[in-house]
Short mmCIF file of C-alpha atoms and ligand atoms in Angstrom, two decimals:
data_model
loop_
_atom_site.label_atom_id
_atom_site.label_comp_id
_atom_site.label_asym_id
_atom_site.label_seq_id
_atom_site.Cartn_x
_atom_site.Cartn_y
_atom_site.Cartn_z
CA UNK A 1 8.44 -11.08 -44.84
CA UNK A 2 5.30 -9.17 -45.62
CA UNK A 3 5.19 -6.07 -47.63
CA UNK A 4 5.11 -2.38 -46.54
CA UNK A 5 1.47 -1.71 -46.53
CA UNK A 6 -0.26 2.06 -46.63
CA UNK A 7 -3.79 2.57 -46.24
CA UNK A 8 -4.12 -0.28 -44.04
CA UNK A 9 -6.63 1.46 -41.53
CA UNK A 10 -9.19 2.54 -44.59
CA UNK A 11 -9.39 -1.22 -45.93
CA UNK A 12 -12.78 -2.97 -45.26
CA UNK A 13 -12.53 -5.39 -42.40
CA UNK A 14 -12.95 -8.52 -44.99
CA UNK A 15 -9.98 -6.81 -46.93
CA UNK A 16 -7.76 -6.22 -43.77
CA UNK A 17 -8.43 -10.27 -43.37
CA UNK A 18 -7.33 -11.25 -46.83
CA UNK A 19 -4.09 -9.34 -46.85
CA UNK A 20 -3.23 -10.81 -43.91
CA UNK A 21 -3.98 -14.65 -45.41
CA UNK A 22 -2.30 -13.78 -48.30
CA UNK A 23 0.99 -12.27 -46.67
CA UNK A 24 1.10 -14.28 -43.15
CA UNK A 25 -1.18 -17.15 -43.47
CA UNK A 26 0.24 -18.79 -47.32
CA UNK A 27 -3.33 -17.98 -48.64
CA UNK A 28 -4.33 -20.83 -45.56
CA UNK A 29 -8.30 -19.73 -44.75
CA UNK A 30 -8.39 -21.59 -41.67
CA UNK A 31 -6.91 -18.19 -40.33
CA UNK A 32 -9.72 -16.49 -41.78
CA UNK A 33 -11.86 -18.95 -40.45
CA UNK A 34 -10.55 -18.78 -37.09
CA UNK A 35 -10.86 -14.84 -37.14
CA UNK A 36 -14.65 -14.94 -38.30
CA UNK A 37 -15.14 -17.73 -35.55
CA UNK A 38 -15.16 -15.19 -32.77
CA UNK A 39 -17.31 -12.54 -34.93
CA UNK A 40 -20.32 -11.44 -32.88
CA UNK A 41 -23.48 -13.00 -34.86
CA UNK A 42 -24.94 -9.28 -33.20
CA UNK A 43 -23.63 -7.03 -36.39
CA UNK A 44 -24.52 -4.07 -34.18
CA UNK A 45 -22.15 -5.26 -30.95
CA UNK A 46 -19.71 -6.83 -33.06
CA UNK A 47 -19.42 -2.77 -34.74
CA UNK A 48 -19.50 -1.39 -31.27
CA UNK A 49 -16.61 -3.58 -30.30
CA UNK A 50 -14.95 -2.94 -34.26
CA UNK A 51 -15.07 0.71 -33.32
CA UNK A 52 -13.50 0.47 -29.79
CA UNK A 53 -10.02 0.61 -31.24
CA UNK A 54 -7.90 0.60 -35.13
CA UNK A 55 -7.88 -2.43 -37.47
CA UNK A 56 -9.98 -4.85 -35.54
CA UNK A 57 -10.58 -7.75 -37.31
CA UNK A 58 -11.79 -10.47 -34.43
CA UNK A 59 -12.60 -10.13 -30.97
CA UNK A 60 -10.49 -11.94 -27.89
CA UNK A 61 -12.54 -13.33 -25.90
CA UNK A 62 -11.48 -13.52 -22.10
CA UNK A 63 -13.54 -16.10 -19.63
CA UNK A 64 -15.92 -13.64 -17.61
CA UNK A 65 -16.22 -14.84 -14.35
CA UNK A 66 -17.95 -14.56 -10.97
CA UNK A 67 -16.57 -14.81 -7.76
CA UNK A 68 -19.47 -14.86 -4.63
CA UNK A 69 -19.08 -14.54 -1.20
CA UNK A 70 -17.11 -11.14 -0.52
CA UNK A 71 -18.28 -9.48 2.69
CA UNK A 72 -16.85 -5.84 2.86
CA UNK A 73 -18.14 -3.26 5.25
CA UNK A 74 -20.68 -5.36 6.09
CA UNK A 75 -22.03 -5.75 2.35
CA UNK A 76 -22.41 -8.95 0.60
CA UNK A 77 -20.90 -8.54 -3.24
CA UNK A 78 -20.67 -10.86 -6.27
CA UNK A 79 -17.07 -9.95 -7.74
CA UNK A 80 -16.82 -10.06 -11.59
CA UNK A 81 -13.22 -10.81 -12.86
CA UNK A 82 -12.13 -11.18 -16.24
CA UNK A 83 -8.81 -12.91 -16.26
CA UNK A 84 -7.61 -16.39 -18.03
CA UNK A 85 -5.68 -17.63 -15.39
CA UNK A 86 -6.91 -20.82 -14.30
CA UNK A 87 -6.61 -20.63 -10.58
CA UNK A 88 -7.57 -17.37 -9.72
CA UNK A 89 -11.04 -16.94 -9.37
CA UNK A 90 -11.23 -20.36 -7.84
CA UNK A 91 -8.77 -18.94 -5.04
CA UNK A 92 -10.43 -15.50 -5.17
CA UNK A 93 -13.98 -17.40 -3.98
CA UNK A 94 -12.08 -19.78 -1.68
CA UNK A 95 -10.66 -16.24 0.32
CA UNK A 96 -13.94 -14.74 0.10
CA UNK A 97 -15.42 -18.14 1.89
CA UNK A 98 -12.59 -18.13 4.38
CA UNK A 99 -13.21 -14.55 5.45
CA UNK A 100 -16.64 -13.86 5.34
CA UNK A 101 -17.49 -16.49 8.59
CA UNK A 102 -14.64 -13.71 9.98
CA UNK A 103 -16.04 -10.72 9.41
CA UNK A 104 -15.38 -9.87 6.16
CA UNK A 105 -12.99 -7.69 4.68
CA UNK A 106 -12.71 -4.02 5.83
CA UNK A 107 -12.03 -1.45 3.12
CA UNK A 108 -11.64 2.21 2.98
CA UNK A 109 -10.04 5.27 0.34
CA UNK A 110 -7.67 7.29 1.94
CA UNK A 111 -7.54 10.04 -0.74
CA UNK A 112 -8.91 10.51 -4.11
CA UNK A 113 -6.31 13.44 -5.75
CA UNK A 114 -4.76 12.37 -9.18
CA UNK A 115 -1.92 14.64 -10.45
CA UNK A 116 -0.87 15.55 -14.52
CA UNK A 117 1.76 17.77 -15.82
CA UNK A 118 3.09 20.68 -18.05
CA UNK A 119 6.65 19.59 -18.64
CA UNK A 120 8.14 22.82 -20.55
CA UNK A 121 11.45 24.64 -20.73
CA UNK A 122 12.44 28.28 -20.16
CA UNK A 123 15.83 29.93 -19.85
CA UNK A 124 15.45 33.05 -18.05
CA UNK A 125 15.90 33.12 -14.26
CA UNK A 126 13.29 31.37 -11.51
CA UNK A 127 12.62 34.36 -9.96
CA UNK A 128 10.92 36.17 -12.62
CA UNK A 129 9.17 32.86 -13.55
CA UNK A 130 7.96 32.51 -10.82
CA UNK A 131 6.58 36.28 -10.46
CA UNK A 132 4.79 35.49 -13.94
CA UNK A 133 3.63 32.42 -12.59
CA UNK A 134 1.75 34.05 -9.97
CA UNK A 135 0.01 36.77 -12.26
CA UNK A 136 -1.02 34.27 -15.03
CA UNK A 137 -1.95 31.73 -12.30
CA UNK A 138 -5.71 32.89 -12.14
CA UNK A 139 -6.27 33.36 -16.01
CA UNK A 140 -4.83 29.30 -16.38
CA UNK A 141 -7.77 28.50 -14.05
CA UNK A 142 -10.34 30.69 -15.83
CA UNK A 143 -8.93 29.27 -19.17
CA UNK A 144 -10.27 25.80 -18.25
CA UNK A 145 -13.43 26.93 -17.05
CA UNK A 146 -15.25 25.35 -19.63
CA UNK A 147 -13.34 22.34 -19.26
CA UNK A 148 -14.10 21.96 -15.85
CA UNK A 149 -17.56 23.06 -15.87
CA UNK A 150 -19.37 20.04 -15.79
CA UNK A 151 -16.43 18.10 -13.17
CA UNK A 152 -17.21 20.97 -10.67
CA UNK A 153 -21.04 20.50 -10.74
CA UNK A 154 -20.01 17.23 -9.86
CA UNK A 155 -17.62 18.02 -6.61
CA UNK A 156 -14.22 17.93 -8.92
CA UNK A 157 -12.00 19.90 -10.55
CA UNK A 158 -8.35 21.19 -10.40
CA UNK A 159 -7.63 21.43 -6.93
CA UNK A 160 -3.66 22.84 -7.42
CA UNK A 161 -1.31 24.36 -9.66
CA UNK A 162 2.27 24.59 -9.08
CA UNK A 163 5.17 25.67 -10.68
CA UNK A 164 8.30 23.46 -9.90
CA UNK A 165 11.99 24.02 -11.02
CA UNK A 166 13.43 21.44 -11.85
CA UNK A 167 16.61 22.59 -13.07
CA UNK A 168 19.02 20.58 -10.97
CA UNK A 169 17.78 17.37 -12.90
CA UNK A 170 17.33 19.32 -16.53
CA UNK A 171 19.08 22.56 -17.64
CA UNK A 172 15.95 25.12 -18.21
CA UNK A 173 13.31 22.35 -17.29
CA UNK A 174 10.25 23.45 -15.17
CA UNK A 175 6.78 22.33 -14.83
CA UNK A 176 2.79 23.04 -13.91
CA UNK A 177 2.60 20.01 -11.39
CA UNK A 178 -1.52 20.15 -11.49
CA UNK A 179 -3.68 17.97 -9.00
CA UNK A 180 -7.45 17.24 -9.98
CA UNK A 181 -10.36 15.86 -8.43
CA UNK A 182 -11.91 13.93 -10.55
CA UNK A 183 -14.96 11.70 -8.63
CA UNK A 184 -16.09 9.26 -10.14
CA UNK A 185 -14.25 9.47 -13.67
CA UNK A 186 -11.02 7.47 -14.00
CA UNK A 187 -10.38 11.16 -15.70
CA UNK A 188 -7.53 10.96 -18.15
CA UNK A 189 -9.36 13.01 -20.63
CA UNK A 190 -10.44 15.55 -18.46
CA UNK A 191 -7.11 15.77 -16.95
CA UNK A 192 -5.20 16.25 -20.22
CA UNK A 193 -7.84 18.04 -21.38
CA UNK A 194 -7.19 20.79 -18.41
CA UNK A 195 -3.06 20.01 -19.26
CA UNK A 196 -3.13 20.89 -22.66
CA UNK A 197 -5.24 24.19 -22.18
CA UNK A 198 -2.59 25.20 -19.23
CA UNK A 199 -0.01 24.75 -21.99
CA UNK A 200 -1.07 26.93 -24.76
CA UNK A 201 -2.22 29.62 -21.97
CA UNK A 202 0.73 29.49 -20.42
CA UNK A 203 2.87 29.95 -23.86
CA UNK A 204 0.30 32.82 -24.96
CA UNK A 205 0.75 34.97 -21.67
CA UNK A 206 4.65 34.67 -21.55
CA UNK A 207 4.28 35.86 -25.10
CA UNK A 208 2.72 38.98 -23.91
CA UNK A 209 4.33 39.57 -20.67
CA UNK A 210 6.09 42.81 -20.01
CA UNK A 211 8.53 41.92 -17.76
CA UNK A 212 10.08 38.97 -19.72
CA UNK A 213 12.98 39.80 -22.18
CA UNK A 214 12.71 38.57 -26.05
CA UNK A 215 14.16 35.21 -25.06
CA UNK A 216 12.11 34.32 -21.73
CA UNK A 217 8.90 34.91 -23.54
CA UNK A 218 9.70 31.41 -25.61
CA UNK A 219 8.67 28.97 -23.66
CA UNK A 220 9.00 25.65 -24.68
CA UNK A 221 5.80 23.13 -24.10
CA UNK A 222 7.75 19.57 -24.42
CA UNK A 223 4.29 17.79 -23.04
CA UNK A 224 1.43 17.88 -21.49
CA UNK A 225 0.17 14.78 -19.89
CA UNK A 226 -1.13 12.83 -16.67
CA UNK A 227 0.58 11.16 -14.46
CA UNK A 228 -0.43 7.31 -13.83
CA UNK A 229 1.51 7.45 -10.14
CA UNK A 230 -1.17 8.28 -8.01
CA UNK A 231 0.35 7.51 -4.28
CA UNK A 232 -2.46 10.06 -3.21
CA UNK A 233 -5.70 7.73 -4.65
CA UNK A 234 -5.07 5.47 -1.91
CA UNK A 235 -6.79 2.40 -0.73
CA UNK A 236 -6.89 0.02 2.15
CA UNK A 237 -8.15 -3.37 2.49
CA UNK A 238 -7.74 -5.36 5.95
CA UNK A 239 -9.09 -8.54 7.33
CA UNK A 240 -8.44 -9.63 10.80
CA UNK A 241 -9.27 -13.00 13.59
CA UNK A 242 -8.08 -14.44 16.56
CA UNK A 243 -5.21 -16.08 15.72
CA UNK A 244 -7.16 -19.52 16.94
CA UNK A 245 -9.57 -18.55 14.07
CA UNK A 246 -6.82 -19.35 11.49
CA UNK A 247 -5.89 -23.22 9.57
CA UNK A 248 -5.52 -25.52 11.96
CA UNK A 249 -3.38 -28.47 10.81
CA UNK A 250 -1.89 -31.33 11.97
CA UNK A 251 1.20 -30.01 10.57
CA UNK A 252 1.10 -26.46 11.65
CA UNK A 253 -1.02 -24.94 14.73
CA UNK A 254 -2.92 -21.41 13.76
CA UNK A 255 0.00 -20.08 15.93
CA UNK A 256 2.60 -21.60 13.84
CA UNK A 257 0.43 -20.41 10.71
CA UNK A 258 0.41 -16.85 11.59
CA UNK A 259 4.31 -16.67 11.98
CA UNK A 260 4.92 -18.56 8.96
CA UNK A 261 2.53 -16.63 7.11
CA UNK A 262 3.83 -13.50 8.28
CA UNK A 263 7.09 -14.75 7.95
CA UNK A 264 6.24 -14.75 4.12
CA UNK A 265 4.95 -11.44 4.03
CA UNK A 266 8.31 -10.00 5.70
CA UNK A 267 10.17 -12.02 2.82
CA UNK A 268 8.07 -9.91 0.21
CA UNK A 269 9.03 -6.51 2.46
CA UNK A 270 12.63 -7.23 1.96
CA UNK A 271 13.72 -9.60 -1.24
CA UNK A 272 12.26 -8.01 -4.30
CA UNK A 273 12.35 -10.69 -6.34
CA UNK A 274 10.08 -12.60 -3.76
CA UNK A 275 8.13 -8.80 -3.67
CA UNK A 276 7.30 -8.84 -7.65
CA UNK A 277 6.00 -12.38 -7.76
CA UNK A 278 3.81 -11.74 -4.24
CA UNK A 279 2.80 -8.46 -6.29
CA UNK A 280 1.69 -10.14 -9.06
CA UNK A 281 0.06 -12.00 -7.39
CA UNK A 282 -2.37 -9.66 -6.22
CA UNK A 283 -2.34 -7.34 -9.08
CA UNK A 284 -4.39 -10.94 -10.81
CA UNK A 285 -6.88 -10.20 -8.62
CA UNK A 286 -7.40 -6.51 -9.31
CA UNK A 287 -6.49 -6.54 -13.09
CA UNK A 288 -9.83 -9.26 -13.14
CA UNK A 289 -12.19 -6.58 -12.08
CA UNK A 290 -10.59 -3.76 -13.40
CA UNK A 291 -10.54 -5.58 -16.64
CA UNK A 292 -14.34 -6.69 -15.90
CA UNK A 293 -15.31 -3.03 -15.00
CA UNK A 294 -13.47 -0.98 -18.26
CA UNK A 295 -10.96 0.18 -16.29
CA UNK A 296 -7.59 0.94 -17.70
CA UNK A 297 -5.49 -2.13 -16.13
CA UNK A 298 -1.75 -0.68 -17.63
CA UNK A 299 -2.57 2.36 -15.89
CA UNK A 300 -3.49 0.48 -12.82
CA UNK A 301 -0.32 -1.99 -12.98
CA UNK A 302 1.93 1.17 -13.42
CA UNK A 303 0.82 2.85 -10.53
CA UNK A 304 0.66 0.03 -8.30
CA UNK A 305 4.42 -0.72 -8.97
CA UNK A 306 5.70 2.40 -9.08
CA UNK A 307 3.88 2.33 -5.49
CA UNK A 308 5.30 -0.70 -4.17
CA UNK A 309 8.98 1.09 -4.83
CA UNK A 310 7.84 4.33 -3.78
CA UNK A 311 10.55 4.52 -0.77
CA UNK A 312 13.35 3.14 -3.38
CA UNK A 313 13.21 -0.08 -2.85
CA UNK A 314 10.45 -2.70 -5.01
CA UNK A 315 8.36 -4.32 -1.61
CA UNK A 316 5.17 -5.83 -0.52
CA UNK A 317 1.98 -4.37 -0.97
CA UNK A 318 0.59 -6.63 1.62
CA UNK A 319 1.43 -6.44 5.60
CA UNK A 320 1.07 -8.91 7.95
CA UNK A 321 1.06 -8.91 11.84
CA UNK A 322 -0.21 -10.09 15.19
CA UNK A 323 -1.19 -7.52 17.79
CA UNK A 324 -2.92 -8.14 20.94
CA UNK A 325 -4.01 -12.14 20.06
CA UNK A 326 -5.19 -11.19 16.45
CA UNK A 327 -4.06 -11.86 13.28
CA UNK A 328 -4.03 -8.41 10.59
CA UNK A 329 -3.73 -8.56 7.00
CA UNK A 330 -3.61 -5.42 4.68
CA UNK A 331 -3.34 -3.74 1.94
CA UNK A 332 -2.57 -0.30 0.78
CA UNK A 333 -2.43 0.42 -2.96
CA UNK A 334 -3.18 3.33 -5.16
CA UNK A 335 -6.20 2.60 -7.62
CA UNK A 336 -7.12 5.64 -9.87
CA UNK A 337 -10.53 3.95 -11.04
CA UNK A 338 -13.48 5.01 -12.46
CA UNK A 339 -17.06 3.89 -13.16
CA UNK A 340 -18.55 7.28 -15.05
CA UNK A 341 -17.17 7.52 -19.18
CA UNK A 342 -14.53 5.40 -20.32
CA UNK A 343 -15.75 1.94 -21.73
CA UNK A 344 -18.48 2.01 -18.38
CA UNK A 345 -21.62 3.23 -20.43
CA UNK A 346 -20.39 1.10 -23.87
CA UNK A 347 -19.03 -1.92 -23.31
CA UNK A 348 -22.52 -4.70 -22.47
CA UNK A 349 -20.45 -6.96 -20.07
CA UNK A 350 -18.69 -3.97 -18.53
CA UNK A 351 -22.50 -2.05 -17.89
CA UNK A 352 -22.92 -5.60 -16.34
CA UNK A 353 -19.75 -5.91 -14.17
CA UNK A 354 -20.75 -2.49 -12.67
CA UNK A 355 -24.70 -3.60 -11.83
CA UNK A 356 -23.74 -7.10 -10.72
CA UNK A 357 -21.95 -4.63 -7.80
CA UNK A 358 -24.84 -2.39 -7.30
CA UNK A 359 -23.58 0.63 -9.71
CA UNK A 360 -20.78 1.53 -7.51
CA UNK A 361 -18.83 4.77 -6.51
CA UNK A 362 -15.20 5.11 -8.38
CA UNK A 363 -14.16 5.10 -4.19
CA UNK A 364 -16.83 2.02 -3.85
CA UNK A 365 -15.05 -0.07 -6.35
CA UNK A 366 -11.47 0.88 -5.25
CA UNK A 367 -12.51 -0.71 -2.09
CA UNK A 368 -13.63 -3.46 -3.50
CA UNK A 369 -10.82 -3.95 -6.20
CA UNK A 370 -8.31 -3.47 -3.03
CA UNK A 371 -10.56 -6.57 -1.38
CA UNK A 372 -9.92 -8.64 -4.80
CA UNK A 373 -6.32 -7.77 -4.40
CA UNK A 374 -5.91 -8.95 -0.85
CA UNK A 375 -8.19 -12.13 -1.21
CA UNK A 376 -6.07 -13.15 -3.80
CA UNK A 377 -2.79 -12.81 -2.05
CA UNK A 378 -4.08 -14.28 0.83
CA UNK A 379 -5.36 -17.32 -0.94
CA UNK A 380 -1.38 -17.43 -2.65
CA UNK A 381 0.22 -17.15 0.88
CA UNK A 382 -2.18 -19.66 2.16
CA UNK A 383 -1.12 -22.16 -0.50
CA UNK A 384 2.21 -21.16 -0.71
CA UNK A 385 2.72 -22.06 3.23
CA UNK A 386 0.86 -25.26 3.27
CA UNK A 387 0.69 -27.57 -0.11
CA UNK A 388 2.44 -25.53 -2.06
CA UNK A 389 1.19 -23.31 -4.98
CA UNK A 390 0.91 -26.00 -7.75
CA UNK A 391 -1.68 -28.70 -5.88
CA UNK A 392 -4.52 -26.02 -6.53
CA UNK A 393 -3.02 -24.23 -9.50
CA UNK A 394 -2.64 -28.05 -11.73
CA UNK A 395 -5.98 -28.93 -10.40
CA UNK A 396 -7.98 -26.02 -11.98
CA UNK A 397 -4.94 -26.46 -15.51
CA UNK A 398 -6.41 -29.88 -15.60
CA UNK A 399 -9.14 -29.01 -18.14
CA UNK A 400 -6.94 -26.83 -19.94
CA UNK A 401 -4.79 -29.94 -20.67
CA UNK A 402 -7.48 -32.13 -21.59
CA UNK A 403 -8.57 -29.48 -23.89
CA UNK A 404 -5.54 -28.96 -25.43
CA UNK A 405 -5.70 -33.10 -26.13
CA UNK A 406 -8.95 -32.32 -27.55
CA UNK A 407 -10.25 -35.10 -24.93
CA UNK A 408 -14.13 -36.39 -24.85
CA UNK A 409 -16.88 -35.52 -22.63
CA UNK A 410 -16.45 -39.06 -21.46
CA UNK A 411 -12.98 -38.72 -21.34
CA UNK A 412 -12.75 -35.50 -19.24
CA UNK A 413 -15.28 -37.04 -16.35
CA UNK A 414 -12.90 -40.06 -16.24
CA UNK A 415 -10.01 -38.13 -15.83
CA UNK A 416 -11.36 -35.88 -13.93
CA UNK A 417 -12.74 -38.31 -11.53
CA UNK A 418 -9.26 -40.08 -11.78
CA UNK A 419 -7.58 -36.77 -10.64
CA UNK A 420 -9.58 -36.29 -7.79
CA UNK A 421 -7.19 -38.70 -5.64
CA UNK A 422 -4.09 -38.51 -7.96
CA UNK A 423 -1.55 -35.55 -8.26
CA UNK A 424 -1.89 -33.67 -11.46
CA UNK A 425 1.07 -33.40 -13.80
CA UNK A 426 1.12 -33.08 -17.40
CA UNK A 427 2.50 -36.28 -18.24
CA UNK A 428 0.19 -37.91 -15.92
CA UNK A 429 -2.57 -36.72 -17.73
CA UNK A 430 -0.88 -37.59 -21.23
CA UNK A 431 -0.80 -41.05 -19.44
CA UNK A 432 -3.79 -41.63 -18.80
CA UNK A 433 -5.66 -40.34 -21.67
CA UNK A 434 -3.76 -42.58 -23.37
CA UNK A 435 -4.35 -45.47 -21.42
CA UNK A 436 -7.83 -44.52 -21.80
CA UNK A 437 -7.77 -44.34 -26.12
CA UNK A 438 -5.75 -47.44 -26.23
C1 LIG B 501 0.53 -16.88 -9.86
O1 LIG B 501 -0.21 -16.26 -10.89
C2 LIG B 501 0.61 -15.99 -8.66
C3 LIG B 501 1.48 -16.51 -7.51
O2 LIG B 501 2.78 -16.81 -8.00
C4 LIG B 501 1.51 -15.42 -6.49
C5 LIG B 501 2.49 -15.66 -5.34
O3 LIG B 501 3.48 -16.39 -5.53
O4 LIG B 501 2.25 -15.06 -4.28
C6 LIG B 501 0.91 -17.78 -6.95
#
């Protein structure tokens, strides 16, 4: 077991590396070696990306990828995704291909509001709260005027401030339910920012109110912080054809495609184990660019889920259906994005993600995360209905398996070429190279 270690932060990088070969490697340097592998030759990117967070002492690379072909409101994008998965960019471009000879995908925000919170406690009664609530309301605002200075020269801001009592759920437990505007700023620190100023305003005035007695001027602050459900930064992404337009098999008719297809979407609406695997599904498409674009993907996978149970129940994000001869499939899921502060202006490949799609609006590149979302769930469904997932998914885990068998140039085109006509499975491939080295 290692030691207790203090100070760990203020070591030098190199000194951060030893003490971890001496106390989890057995002095063994090809752990240091491995960790200096992936050092940036660049000193002054490898610091930028040493500075992004505490104790780095390598980078993790991700593959950065490109996926062409997406057609949304008409405009022709290039998606970046950063994701490891083997399958999913291939499947991402083979959607994108599919739908753009069918007009593309359709995208539009519904709403943009994000919400945060004062969570505090007080023990006198609502009514009196709430009268002291409406005479400090207007000096909270003013006290984050400098706060919100620059947001509102940009169209944002705080848009609301409520009280709510929530003393049926917590004895004494009340809170500043706040909704912001914040364009095109993912806007956590803004937001808490605003929170945190509420807080200590709110605590000062209370402790100079008249009305309140001793006891009701101590109100408690337990936290101030926002909120990663955002059910009102909404998005929806739809594509749609004659149903005749749709894989035509020998096996299934584009009739018998749609039903089955939807069939699979209503099996996501209802079974939620079926619903979080369908999910994930399409949260690999949107994590890629959100990861590709700086976004904050946690946040983003939070919100979506907490979305997908909004009405109690964990479902679909997707929705399927025929009306009047055509086939319609959408999305709807709440992406708090942003493409101002953050990583967007640090981070090389992330200033790169955002140019490769023409410098985009925070509502822009909700609309075209949503896209990534629904591509990627239909190219799953698609699968899913017709081969089967693991046809597609083995053939792009191919290379990964030769890799891992540390396989030849001339090896890999063999094999590769072998594969084209025969099913993957791992011990096919441990087969063959075999056959091949013996
Ligand atoms: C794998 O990463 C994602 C899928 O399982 C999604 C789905 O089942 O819909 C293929």
């Amino acid at each position: 077991m290692a030691p207790v270690v203090s100070g760990f932060s203020k070591l030098s990088k190199a000194d951060k590396i030893k003490w971890l070969t001496e106390h989890h490697f057995d002095n063994d340097t090809h752990a240091t070696d491995t960790l200096i592998t992936y050092w940036n030759s660049n000193e002054q990117l490898q610091q930028l990306h040493d500075e992004f967070t505490e104790n780095t002492i390598s980078n993790y690379y991700l593959p950065f990828s490109v996926a062409p072909n997406f057609l949304i409101n008409g405009e022709r994008y290039t998606l970046p995704m950063a994701i490891e998965e083997s399958s999913v960019v291939a499947a991402a471009s083979k959607a994108a291909k599919f739908w753009q000879n069918r007009s593309g995908f359709k995208a539009e925000v519904l709403s943009t509001t994000k919400v945060g919170q004062v969570h505090f406690m007080y023990t006198g009664n609502f009514e009196k709260l709430h009268q002291f609530f409406a005479a400090v309301r207007p000096k909270l605002l003013s006290s984050v005027a400098p706060i919100t200075k620059n947001m509102e020269k940009r169209g944002g801001g705080v848009l609301e401030i409520e009280l709510r009592d929530k003393t049926t759920e917590i004895d004494h437990y009340y809170q500043l339910h706040c909704t912001f505007e914040t364009v095109d700023a993912m806007g956590a620190n803004f937001i808490n920012s605003c929170l945190e100023q509420f807080a200590k305003t709110l605590v000062y005035e209370a402790k100079v109110y008249d009305h309140f007695s001793s006891s009701e001027k101590d109100i408690e602050i337990i936290m101030s912080i926002l909120s990663n459900y955002v059910p009102h930064c909404l998005v929806r992404a739809s594509v749609s054809c004659a149903i005749e337009d749709l894989p035509n098999t020998q096996q299934l008719s584009s009739l018998q495609y749609a039903e089955k297809f939807m069939r699979a979407v209503h099996i996501a609406e209802v079974e939620p184990y079926r619903a979080v695997t369908h999910n994930k599904g399409i949260m690999n498409g949107i994590d890629a660019i959100v990861l590709a674009t700086g976004n904050d993907f946690r946040a983003i996978e939070a919100g979506a889920h907490a979305y997908a149970a909004r009405d109690g129940k964990y479902k679909s994000l997707t929705h399927a259906k025929i009306k009047e001869g055509q086939f319609i499939f959408s999305i709807e899921i709440p992406l708090a994005l942003g493409t101002v502060g953050g990583l967007t202006s640090l981070h090389p490949l992330v200033k790169l993600a955002l140019q490769l799609l023409g410098k985009p609006s925070a509502k822009k590149l909700m609309e075209i995360t949503a896209v990534a979302g629904l591509a990627q769930n239909f190219a799953a469904l698609n699968s899913l209905i017709t081969t089967g997932i693991q046809q597609g998914h083995m053939k792009m885990h191919l290379m990964n398996i030769l890799n891992q068998f540390e396989a030849t140039e001339n090896e890999k085109e063999q094999l590769i070429a072998y594969f084209r006509t025969n099913t993957v499975t791992h011990s096919e491939v441990v087969t063959q190279i075999e056959k091949l080295r013996t």
